[in-house]
CSV table of C-alpha atoms in Angstrom, one decimal:
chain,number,residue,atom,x,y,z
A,19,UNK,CA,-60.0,-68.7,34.7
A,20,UNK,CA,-62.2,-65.8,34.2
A,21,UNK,CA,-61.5,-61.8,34.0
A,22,UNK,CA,-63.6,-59.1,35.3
A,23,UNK,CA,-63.7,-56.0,34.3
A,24,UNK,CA,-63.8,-53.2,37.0
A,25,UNK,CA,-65.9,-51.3,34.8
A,26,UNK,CA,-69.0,-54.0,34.8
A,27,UNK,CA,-68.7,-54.2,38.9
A,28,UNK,CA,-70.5,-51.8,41.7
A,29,UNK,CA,-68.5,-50.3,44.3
A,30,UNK,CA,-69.6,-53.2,46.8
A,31,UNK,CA,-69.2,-56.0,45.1
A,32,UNK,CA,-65.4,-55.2,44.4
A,33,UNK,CA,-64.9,-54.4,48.0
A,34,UNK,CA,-66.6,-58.1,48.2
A,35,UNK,CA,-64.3,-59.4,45.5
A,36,UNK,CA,-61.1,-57.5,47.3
A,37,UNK,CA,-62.0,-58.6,51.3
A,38,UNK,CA,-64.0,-61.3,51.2
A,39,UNK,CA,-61.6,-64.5,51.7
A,40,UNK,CA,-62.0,-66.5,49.3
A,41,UNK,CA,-60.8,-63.5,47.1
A,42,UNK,CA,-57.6,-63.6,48.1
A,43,UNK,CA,-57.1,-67.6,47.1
A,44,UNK,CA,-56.4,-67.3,43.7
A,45,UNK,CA,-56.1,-71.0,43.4
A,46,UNK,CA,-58.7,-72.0,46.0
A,47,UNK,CA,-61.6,-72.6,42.7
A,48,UNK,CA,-63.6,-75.5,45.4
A,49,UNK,CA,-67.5,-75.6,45.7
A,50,UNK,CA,-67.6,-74.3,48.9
A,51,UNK,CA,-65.5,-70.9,48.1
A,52,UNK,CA,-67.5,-70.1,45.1
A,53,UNK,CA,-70.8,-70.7,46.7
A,54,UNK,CA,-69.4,-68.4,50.2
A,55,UNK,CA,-68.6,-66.0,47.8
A,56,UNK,CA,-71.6,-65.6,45.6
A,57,UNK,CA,-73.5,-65.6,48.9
A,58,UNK,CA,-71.7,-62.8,50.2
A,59,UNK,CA,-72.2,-60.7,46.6
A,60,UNK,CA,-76.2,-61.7,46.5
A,61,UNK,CA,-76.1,-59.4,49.7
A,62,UNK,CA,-75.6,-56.7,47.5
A,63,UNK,CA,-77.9,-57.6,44.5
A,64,UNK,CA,-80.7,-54.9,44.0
A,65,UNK,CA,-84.4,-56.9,44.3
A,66,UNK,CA,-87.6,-55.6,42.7
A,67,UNK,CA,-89.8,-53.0,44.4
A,68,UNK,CA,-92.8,-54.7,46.1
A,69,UNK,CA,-95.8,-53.8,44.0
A,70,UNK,CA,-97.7,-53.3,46.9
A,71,UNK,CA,-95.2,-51.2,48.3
A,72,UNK,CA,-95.3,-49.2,45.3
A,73,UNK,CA,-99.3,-48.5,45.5
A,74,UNK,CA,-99.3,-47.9,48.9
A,75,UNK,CA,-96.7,-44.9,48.4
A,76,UNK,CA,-99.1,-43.7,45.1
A,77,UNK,CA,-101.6,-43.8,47.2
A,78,UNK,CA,-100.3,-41.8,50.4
A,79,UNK,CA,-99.2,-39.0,48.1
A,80,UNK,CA,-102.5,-38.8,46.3
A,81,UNK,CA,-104.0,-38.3,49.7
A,82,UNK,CA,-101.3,-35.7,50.5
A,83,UNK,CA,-101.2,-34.2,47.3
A,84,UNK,CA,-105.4,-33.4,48.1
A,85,UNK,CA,-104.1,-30.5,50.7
A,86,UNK,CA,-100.9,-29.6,49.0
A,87,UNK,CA,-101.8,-29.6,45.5
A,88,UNK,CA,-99.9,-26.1,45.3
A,89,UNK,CA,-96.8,-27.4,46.9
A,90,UNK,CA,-94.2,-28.2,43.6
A,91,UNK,CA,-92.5,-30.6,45.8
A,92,UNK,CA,-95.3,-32.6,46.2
A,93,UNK,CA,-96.8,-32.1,42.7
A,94,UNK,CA,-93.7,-33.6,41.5
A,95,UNK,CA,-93.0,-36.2,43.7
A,96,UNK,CA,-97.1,-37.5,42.9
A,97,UNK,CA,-95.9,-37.7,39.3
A,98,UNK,CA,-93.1,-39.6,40.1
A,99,UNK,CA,-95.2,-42.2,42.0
A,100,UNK,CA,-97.9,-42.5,39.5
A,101,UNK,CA,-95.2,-42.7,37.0
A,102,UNK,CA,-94.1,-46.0,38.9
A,103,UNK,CA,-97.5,-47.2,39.9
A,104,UNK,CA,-98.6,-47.2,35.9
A,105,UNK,CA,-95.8,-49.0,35.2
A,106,UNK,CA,-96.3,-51.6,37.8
A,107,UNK,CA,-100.0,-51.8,38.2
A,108,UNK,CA,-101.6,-50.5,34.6
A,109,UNK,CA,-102.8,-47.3,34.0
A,110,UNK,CA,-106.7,-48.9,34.6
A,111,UNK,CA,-106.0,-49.7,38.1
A,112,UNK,CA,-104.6,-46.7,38.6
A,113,UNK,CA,-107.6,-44.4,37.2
A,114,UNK,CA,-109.7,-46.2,39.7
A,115,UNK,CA,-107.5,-45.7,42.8
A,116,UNK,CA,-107.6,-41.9,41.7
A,117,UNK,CA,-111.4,-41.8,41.6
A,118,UNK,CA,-111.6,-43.4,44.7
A,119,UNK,CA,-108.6,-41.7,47.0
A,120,UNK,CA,-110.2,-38.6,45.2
A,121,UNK,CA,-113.5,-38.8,47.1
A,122,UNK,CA,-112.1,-40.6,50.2
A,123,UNK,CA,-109.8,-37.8,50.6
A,124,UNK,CA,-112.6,-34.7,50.1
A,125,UNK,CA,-114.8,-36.9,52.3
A,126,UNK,CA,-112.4,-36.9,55.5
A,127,UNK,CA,-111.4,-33.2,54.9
A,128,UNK,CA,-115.5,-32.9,55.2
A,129,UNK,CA,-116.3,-34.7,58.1
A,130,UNK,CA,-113.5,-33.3,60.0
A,131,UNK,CA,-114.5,-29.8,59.1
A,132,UNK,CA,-118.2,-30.8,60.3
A,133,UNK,CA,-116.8,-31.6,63.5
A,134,UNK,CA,-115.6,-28.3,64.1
A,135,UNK,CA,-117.0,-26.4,67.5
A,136,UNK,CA,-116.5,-22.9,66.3
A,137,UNK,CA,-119.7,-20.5,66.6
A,138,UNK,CA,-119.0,-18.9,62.9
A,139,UNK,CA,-118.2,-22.5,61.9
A,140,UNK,CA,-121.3,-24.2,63.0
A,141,UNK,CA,-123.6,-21.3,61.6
A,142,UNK,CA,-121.8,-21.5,58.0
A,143,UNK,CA,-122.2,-25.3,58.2
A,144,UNK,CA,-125.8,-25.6,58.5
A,145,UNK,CA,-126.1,-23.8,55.2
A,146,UNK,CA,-123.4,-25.7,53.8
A,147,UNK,CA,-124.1,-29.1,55.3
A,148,UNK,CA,-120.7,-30.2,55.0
A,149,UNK,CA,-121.4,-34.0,57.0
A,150,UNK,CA,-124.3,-34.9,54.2
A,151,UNK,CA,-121.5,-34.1,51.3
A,152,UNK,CA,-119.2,-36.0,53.0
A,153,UNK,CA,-121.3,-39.1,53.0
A,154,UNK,CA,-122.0,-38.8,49.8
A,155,UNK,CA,-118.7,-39.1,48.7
A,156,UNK,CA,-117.4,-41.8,50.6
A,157,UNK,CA,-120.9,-43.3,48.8
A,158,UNK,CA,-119.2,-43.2,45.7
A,159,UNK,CA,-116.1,-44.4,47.1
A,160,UNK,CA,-117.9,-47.6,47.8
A,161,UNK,CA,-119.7,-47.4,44.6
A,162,UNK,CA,-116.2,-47.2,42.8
A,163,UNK,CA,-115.3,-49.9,44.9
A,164,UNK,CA,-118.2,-52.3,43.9
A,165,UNK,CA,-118.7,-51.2,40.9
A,166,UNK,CA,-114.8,-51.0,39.1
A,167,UNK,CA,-112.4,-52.0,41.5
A,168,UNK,CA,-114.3,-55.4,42.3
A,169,UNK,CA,-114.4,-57.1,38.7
A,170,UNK,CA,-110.7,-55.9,38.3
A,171,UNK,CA,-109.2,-56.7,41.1
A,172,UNK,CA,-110.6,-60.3,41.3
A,173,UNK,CA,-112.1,-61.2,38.0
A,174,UNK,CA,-112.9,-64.8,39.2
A,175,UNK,CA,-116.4,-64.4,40.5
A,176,UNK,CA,-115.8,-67.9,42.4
A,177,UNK,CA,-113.8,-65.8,45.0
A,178,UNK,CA,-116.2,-63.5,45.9
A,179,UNK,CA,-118.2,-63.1,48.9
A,180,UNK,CA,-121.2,-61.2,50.0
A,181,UNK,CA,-120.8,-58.6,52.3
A,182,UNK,CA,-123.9,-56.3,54.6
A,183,UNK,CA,-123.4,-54.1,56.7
A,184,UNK,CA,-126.0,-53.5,59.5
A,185,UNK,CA,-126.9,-52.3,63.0
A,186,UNK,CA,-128.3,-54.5,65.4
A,187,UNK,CA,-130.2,-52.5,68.3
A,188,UNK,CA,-130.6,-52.7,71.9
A,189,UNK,CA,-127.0,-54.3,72.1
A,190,UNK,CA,-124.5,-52.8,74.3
A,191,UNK,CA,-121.6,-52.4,72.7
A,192,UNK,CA,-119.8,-50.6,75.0
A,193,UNK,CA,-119.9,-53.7,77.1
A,194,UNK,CA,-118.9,-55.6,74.4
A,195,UNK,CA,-115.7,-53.6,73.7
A,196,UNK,CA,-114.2,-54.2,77.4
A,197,UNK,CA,-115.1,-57.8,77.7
A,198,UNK,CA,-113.1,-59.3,75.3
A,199,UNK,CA,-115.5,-63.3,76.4
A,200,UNK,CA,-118.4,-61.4,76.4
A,201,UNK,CA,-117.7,-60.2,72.7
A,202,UNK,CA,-116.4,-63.2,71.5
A,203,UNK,CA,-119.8,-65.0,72.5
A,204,UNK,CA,-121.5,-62.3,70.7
A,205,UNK,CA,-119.7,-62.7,67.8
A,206,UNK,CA,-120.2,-66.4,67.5
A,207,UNK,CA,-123.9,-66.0,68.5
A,208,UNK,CA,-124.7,-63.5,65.5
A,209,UNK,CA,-122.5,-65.8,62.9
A,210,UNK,CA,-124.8,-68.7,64.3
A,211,UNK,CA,-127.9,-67.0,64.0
A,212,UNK,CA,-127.4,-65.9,60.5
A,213,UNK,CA,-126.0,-69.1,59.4
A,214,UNK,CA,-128.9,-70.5,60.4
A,215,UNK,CA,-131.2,-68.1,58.7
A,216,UNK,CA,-129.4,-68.1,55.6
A,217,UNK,CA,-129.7,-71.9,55.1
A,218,UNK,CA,-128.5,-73.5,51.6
A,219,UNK,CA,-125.3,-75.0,53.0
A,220,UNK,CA,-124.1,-72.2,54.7
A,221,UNK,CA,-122.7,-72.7,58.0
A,222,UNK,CA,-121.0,-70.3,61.0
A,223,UNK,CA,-117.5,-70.9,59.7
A,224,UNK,CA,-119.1,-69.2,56.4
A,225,UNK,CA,-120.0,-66.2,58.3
A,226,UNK,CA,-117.3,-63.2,59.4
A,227,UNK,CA,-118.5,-60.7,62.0
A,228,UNK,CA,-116.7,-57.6,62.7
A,229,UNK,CA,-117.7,-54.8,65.4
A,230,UNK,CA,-117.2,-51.4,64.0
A,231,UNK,CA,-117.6,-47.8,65.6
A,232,UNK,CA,-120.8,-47.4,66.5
A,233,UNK,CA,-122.6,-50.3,66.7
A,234,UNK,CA,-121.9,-51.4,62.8
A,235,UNK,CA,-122.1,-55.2,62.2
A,236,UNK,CA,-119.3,-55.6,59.2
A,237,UNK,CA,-120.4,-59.1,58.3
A,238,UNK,CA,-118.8,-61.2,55.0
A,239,UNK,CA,-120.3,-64.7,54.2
A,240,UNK,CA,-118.1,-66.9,52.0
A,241,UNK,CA,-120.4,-69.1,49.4
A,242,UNK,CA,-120.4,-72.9,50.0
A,243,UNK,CA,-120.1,-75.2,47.6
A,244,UNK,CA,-122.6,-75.5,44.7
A,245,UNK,CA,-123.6,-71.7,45.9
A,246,UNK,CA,-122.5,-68.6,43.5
A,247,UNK,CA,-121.9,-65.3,44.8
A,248,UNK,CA,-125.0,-64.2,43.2
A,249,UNK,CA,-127.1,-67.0,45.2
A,250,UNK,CA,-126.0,-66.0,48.4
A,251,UNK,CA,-126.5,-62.1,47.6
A,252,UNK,CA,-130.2,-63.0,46.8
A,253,UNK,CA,-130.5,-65.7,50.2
A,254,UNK,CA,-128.7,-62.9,52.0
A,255,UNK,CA,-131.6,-60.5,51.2
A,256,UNK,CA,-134.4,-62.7,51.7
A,257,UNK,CA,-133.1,-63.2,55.2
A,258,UNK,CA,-132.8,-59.7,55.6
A,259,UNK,CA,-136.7,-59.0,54.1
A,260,UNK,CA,-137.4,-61.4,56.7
A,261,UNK,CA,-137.2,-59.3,59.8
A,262,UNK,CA,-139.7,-60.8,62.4
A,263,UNK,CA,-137.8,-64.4,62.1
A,264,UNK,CA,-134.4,-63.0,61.8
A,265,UNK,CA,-135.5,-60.9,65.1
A,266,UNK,CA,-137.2,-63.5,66.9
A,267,UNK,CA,-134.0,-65.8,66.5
A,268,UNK,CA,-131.8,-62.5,67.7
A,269,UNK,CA,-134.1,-62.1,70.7
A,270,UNK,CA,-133.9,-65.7,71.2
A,271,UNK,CA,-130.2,-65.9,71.8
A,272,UNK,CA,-130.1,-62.5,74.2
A,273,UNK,CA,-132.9,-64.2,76.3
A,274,UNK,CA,-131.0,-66.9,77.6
A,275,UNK,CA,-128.8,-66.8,80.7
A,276,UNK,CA,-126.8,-70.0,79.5
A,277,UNK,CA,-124.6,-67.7,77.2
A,278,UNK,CA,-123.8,-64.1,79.1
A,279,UNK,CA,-125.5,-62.3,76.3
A,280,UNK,CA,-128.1,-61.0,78.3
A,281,UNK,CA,-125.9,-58.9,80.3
A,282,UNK,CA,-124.9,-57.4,77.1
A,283,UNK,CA,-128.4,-56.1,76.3
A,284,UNK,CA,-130.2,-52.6,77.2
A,285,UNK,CA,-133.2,-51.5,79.1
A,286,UNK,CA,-134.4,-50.2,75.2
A,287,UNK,CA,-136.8,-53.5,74.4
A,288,UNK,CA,-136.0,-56.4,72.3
A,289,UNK,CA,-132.7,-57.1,70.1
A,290,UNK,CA,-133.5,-56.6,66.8
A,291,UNK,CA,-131.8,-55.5,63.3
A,292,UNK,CA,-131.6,-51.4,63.2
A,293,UNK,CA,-130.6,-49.8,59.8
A,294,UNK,CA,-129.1,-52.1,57.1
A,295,UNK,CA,-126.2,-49.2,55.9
A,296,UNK,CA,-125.1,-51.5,53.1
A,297,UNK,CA,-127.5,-53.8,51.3
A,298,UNK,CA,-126.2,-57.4,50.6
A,299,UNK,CA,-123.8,-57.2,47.9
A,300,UNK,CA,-120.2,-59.0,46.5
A,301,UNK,CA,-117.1,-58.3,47.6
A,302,UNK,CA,-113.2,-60.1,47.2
A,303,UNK,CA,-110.8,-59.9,50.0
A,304,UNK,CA,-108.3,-57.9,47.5
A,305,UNK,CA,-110.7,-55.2,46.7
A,306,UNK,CA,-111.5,-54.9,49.7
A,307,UNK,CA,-108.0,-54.6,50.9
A,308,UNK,CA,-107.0,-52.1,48.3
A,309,UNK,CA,-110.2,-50.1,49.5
A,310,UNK,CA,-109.4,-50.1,53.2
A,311,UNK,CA,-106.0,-49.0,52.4
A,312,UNK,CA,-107.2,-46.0,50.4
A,313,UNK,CA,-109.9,-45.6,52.7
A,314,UNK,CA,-107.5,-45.4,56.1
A,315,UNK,CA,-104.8,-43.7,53.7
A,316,UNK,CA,-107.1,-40.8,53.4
A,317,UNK,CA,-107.6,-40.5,57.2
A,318,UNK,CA,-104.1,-40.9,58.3
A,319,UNK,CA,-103.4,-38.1,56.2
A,320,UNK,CA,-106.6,-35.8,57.5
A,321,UNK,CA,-105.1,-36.6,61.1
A,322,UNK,CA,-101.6,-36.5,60.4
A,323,UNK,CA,-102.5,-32.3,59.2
A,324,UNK,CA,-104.6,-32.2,62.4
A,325,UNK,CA,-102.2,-33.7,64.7
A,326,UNK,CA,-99.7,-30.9,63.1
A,327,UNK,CA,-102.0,-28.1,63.1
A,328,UNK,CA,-103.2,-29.1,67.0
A,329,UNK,CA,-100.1,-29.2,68.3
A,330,UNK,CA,-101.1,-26.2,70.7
A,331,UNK,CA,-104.1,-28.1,72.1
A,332,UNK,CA,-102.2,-30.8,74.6
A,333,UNK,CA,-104.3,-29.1,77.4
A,334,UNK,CA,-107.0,-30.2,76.0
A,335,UNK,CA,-106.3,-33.7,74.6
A,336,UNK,CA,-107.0,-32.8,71.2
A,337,UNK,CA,-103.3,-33.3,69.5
A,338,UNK,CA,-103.6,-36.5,71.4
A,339,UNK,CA,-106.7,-38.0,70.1
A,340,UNK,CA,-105.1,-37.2,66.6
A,341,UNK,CA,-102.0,-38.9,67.3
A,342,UNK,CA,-103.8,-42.5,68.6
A,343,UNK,CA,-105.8,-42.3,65.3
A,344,UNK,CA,-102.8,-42.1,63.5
A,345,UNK,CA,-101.3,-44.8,65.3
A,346,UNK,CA,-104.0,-46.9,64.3
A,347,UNK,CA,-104.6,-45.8,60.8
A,348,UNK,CA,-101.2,-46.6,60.4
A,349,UNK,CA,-101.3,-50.2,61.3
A,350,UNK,CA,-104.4,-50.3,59.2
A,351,UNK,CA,-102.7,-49.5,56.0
A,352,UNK,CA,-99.8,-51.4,56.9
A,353,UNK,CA,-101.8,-54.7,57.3
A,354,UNK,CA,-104.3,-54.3,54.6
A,355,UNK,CA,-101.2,-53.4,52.0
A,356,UNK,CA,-99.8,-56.5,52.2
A,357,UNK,CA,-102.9,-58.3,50.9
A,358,UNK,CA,-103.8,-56.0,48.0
A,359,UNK,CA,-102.4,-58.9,45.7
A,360,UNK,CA,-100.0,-56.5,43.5
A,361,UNK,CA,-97.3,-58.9,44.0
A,362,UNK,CA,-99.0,-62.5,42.8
């Protein structure tokens, strides 16, 4: 028989050890009562922190810590979490998460102030131009992204994709956000058009269209086989260069009645690629994942200190639209947290 010493146990596991009832038959030793009571103690035994879950709480007190950085409590508790993100993480990764969540965080705090209606306010911000510096920045928070975060986060340059970001005129996206058909055809009509442009293999499975806020065309194409990352940057671009075919196939797709899409169009002229905001260029689904949780860590935080500081404005709705940001910027960072790839 074996002897446990009290000292060696937690509290819980000796109330386990005392109640549980194959505790109390000294000279019950079968299978089945050992395996019901180490069940009942593996209850009890501490797991390892999620990496993930660590990053994610570095990464919301960085933001927090950008407002507070006079607040001791917060100075302390930041240490603490960087403290446990080096250790989990490296201190490399973490560098880069501070450069970015460094800029993302001025950035918001800049567009927000930009957005501001008060007469003194708007006067000191056309001297100041508070909205350019906050593009900027959240420039070299995609910079960081591309340019560090991407080769560390996924040094296998077979996983990466090609992303552009783009704006495709005369489209009616307000239409296409309460019509969940009529967006879905779009969707698949754009991926088919480009697949089709792109050529070399690549098909409209390759292609992954997302609708952003104001008309911004998030598109990702994986490579195919036999095509590197770098290829597809280059075939990417050369579509792009391409504008009067790549527009002729758009304007192609909106003219016919077969699909819908032409009741998604305006009275502005033909469909046709806009502004290319984001060249061609490589991107991993963990990179991007850590980004988008810095990114939407940086605004929860910026509306979380609005929300609190508008708490007088429910006549007006403002506290409100502060609160559904939230809400969402919350389910942002909790999706995109669990696919940063901290845990293997």
């Amino acid at each position: 028989s074996s002897h446990f010493s009290s000292n060696c146990l937690s509290l819980p596991l000796l109330l386990i050890l005392c109640l549980h009832p194959a505790a109390g038959r000294g000279s019950d030793c079968s299978p089945s009562a050992c395996v019901s009571l180490l069940g009942a103690m593996a209850i009890f035994l501490p797991r390892p922190e999620s990496k993930n879950d660590i990053v994610k709480g570095f990464i919301r007190m960085q933001c927090r810590h950008f407002a507070h950085d006079l607040d001791t409590t917060i100075v302390r508790d930041l240490a603490y979490m960087e403290a446990k993100a080096r250790a989990a993480v490296g201190s490399h990764m973490v560098d880069i998460l501070k450069e970015i969540l460094t800029r993302c965080a001025a950035s918001t705090d800049l567009a927000r102030y930009a957005d501001r209606k008060n007469p003194c306010i708007f006067v000191y911000n056309l001297a100041s131009m508070p909205a350019m510096r906050a593009r900027n920045l959240w420039a070299e928070a995609t910079d960081l992204k591309d340019s560090k975060l991407l080769g560390l986060a996924c040094p296998d340059q077979a996983q990466w994709k090609v992303n552009v970001q783009l704006a495709v005129m005369n489209v009616s996206y307000a239409k296409l956000e309460y019509d969940d058909g009529l967006r879905d055809t779009f969707k698949c009509m754009m991926r088919e058009v480009f697949a089709s442009q792109i050529g070399n293999g690549v098909t409209p499975e390759h292609v992954h269209l997302e609708i952003w806020r104001g008309g911004v065309l998030y598109i990702t194409v994986t490579p195919p086989d036999g095509v590197s990352a770098e290829r597809l940057q280059h075939l990417l671009s050369s579509t792009l260069d391409s504008a009067p075919r790549l527009n002729d196939a758009l304007e192609a797709a909106f003219a016919t009645s077969e699909n819908g899409l032409a009741n998604a169009r305006t009275r502005g002229g033909k469909v046709h690629v806009g502004e290319v905001t984001r060249a061609p260029h490589p991107i991993s689904d963990r990179s991007e994942a850590i980004f988008k949780v810095c990114a939407h860590g940086a605004w929860l935080e910026q509306n979380t200190r609005d929300w609190d500081s508008a708490q007088g404005g429910h006549v007006t709705g403002a506290a409100i639209g502060y609160k559904t940001s939230m809400v969402e910027d919350t389910g942002i960072v909790e999706r995109y947290s669990r696919l940063m790839g901290f845990d293997g």
